[in-house]
Coordinates of C-alpha atoms in Angstrom, one line a residue:
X1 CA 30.1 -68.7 -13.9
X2 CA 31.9 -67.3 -16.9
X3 CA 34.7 -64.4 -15.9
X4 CA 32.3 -61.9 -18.1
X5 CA 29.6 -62.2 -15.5
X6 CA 29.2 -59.4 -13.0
X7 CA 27.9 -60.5 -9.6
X8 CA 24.7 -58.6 -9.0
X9 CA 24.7 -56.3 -5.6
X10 CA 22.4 -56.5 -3.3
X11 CA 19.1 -54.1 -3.6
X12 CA 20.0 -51.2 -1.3
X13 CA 16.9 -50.7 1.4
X14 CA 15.5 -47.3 0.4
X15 CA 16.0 -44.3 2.7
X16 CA 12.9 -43.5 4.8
X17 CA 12.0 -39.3 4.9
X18 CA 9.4 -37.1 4.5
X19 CA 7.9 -36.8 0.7
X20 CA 7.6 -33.5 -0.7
X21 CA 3.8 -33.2 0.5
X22 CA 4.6 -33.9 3.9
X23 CA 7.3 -31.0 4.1
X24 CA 4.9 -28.5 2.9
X25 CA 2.3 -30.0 5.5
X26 CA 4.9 -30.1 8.0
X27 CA 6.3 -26.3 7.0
X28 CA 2.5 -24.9 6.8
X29 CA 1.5 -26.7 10.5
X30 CA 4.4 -24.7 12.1
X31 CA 3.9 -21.7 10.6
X32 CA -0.1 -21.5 12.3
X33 CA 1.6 -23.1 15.3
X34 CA 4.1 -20.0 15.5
X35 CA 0.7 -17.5 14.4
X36 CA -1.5 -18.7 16.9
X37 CA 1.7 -18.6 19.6
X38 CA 2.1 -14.4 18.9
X39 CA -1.6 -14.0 19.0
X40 CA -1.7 -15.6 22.0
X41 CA 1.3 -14.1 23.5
X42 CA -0.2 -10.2 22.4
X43 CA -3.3 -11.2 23.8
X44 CA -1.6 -11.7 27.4
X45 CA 0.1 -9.4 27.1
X46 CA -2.1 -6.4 26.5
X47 CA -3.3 -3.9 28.9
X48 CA -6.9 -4.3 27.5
X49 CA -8.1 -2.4 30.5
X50 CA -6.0 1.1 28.9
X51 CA -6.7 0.5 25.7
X52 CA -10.3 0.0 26.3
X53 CA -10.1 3.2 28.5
X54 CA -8.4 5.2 25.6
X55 CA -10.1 3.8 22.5
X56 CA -13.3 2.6 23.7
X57 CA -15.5 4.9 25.3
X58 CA -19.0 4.5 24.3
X59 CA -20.6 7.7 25.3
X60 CA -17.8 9.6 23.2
X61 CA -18.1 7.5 20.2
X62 CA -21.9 8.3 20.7
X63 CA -21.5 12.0 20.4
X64 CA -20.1 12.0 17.6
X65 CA -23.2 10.7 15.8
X66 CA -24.5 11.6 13.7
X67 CA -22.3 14.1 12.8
X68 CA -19.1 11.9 12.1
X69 CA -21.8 10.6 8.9
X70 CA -24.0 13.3 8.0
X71 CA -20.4 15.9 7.9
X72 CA -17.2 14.4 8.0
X73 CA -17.6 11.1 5.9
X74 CA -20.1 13.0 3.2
X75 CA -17.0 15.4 3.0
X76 CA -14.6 12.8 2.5
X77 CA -16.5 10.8 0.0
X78 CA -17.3 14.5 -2.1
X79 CA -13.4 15.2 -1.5
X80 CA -12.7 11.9 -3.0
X81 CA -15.0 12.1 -6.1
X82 CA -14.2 15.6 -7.0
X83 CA -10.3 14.4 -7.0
X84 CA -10.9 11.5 -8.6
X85 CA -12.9 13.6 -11.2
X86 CA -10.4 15.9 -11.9
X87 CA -7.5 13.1 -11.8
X88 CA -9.4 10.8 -14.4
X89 CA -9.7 14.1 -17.0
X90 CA -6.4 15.4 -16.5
X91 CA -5.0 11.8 -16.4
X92 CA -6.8 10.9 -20.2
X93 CA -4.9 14.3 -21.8
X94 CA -1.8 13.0 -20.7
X95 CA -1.6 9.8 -21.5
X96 CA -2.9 10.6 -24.7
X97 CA 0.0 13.3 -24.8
X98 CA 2.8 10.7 -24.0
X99 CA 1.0 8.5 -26.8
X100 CA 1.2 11.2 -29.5
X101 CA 3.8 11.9 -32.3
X102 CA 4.8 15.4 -31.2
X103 CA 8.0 15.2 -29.4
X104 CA 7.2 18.0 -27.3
X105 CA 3.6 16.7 -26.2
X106 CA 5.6 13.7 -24.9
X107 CA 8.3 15.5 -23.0
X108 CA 5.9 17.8 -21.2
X109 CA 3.5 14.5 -20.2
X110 CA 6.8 12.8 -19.5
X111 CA 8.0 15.6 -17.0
X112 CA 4.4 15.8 -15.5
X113 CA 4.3 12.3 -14.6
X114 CA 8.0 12.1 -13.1
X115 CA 7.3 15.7 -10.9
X116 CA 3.6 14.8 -9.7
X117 CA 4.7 11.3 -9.1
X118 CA 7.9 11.7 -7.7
X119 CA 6.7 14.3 -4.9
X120 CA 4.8 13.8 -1.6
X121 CA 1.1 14.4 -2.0
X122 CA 1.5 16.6 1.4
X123 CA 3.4 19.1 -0.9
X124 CA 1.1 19.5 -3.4
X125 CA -1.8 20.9 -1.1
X126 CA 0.8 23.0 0.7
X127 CA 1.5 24.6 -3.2
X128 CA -2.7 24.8 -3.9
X129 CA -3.0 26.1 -0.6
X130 CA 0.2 28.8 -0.2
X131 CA 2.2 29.0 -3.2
X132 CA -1.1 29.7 -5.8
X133 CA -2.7 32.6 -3.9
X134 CA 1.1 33.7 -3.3
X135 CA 1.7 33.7 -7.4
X136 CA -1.4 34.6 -8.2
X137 CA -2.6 37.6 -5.9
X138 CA -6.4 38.1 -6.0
X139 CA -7.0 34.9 -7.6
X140 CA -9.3 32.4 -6.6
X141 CA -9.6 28.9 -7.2
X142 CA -13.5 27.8 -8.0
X143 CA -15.5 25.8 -5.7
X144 CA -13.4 27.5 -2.4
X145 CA -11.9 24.7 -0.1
X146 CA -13.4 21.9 -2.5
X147 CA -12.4 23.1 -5.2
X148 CA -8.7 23.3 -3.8
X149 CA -9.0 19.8 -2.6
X150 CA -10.2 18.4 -5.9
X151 CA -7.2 20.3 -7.9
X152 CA -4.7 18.6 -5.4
X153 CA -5.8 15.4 -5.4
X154 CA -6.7 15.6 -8.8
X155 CA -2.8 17.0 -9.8
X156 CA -1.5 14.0 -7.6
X157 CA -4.1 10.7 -9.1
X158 CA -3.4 12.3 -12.5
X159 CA 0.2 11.2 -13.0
X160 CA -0.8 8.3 -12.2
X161 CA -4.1 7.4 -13.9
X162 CA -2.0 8.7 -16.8
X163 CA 0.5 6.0 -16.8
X164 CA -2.1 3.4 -15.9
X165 CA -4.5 4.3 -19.1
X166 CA -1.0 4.6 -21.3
X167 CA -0.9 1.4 -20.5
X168 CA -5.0 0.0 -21.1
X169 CA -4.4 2.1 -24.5
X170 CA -1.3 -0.1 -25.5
X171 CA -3.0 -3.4 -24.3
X172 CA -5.7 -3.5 -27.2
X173 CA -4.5 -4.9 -29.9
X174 CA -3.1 -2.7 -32.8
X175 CA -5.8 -4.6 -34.9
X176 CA -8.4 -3.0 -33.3
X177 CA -7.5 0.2 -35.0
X178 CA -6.7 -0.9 -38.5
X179 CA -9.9 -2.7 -38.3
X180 CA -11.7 0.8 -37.8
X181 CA -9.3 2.8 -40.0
X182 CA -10.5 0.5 -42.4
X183 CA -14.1 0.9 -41.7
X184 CA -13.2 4.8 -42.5
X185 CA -13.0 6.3 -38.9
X186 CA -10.3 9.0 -38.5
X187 CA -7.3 8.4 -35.9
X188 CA -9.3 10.5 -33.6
X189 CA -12.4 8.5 -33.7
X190 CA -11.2 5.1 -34.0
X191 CA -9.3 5.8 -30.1
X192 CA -12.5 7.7 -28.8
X193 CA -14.9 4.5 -30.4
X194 CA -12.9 1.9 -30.3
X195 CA -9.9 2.3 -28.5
X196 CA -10.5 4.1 -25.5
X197 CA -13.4 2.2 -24.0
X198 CA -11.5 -1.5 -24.5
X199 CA -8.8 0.1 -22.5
X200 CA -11.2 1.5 -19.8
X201 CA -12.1 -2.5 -19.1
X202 CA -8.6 -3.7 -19.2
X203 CA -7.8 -0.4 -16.5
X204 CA -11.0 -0.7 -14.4
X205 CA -9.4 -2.8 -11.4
X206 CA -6.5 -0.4 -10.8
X207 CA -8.6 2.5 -11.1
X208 CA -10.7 2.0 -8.5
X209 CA -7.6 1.0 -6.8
X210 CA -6.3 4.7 -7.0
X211 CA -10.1 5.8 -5.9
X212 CA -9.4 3.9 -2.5
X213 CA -5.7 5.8 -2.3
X214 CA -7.6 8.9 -2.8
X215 CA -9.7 8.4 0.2
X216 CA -7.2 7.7 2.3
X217 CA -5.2 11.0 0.8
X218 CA -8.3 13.6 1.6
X219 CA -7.1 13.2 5.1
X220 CA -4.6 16.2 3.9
X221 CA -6.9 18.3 3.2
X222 CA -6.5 19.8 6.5
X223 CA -3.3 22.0 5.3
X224 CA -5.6 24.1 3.1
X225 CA -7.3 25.2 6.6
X226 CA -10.9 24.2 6.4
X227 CA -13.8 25.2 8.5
X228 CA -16.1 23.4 11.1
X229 CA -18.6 22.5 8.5
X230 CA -15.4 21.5 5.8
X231 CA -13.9 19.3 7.9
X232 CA -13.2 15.2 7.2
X233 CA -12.7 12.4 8.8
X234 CA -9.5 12.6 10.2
X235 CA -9.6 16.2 11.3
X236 CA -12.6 15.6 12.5
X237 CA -11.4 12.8 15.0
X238 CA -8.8 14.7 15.5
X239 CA -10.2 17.9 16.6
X240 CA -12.8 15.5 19.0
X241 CA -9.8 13.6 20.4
X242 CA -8.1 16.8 21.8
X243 CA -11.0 17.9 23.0
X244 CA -12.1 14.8 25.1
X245 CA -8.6 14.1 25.5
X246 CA -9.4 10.5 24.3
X247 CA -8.9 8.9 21.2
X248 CA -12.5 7.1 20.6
X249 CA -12.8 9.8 17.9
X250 CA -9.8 8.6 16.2
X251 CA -10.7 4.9 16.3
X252 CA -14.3 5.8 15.2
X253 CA -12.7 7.8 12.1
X254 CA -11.1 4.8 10.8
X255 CA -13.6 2.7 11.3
X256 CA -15.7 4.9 9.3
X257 CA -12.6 4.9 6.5
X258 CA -13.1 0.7 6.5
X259 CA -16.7 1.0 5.7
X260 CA -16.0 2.8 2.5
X261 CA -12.3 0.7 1.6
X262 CA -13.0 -2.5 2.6
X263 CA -16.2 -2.7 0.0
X264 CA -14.1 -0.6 -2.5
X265 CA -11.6 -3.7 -2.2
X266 CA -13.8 -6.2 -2.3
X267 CA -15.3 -4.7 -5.8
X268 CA -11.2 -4.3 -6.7
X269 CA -10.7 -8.7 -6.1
X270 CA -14.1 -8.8 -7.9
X271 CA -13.3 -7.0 -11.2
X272 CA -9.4 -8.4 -11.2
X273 CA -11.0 -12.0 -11.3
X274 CA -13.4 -11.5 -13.5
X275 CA -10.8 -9.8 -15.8
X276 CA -8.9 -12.7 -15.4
X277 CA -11.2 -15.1 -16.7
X278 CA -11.8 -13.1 -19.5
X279 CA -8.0 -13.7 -20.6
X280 CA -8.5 -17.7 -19.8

């Protein structure tokens, strides 16, 4: 053998371990194991006698029919669309105001949306509900308890509808509108035609997200002090709990809040996937 020649080694037996795959199996099999383990340990754990006692009284839940329907879910639902109603206006002027030229348009939208979104919703219907009629003696706001409700909730979805439509307005192409300035539509009717309604189908998803927030935020309605026949959901379980002392009326209430959110999602995944393969 010349002295150039290097001696081969021998082949080294290869290291036995788990692949990739069988990590991720491995990581994913504990990870139910552990799940199953808490369920299992709640479920033992429980006083399912007390919370039936407390939660789950049939013949209270069976007063409150149909009453908790026919009064406090139709008010949340008109609380809701009248906010939403009023947010989805206001919302469009100023976005539209934070898109425009004029400095000062854009500063006042810009200081709407940081004030409005910055501050608890709580506070705003303690303002429409004290600090208005205290400013503004005499003065009434239209539509009485519903009409206070849909200004609130409508002040509060506003600053942020207005960010979310800034945003659908941006997302269409800029050659959308130099294809219709072209055509000979003014600024003003190119975003009205044109503009306005692409955006609406980028926004739609999040939109209807901020209608299921709203919902849930009519629940605050009861700082504007509301009647028997004004009341929601959640004052209205409330107002059945304390006097059953029981809270069936409470679990009912939310229950009644999942019949109207969890479809509301469900149309949310629906439209977000569907946008999705729009993009693909």
């Amino acid at each position: 053998m010349a002295d150039t020649d290097v001696p081969l080694r021998p082949r080294q037996p290869r290291k036995k371990g788990l692949t990739r795959r069988q990590k991720r199996s491995l990581s994913r099999g504990i990870q139910y194991v552990v799940f199953v383990v808490a369920v299992v340990a709640f479920a033992v754990a429980a006083d399912w006698d007390q919370l039936a006692n407390q939660f789950a009284q049939g013949d209270i839940a069976k007063e409150m029919f149909p009453d908790v329907i026919t009064l406090a879910l139709k008010n949340t639902v008109l609380y809701t669309l009248s906010g939403f109603a009023v947010g989805l206006v206001l919302g469009m002027v100023v976005a539209l105001m934070r898109l425009s030229s004029v400095g000062p348009y854009r500063w006042v939208a810009g200081i709407y949306i940081e004030i409005f979104r910055g501050l608890p919703a709580l506070l705003i219907f303690i303002f429409i509900g004290v600090a208005v009629p205290l400013a503004f003696p005499g003065t009434e706001i239209p539509g009485g308890t519903y009409g206070k409700v849909a200004l609130a909730l409508g002040l509060v979805a506003a600053a942020y509808m207005a960010e979310t439509i800034r945003a659908g307005i941006q997302a269409v192409p800029k050659g959308q509108m130099e294809a219709a300035r072209s055509l000979g539509f003014s600024p003003a009717r190119a975003m009205i035609s044109i503009i306005i309604p692409q955006a609406f189908r980028i926004i739609l998803p999040p939109l209807t997200n901020e209608l299921v927030l709203l919902f849930k935020d009519s629940s605050l309605v009861l700082f504007l002090g509301v009647t028997l026949e004004e009341r929601e959901l959640s004052k209205f379980g409330r107002d059945l709990a304390s006097q059953t002392a029981n809270s069936t009326p409470i679990l009912v209430a939310g229950l009644c809040y999942l019949l109207v959110t969890i479809p509301l999602g469900f149309v949310v995944r629906r439209m977000e996937a569907k946008a999705q393969e729009a993009v693909k």
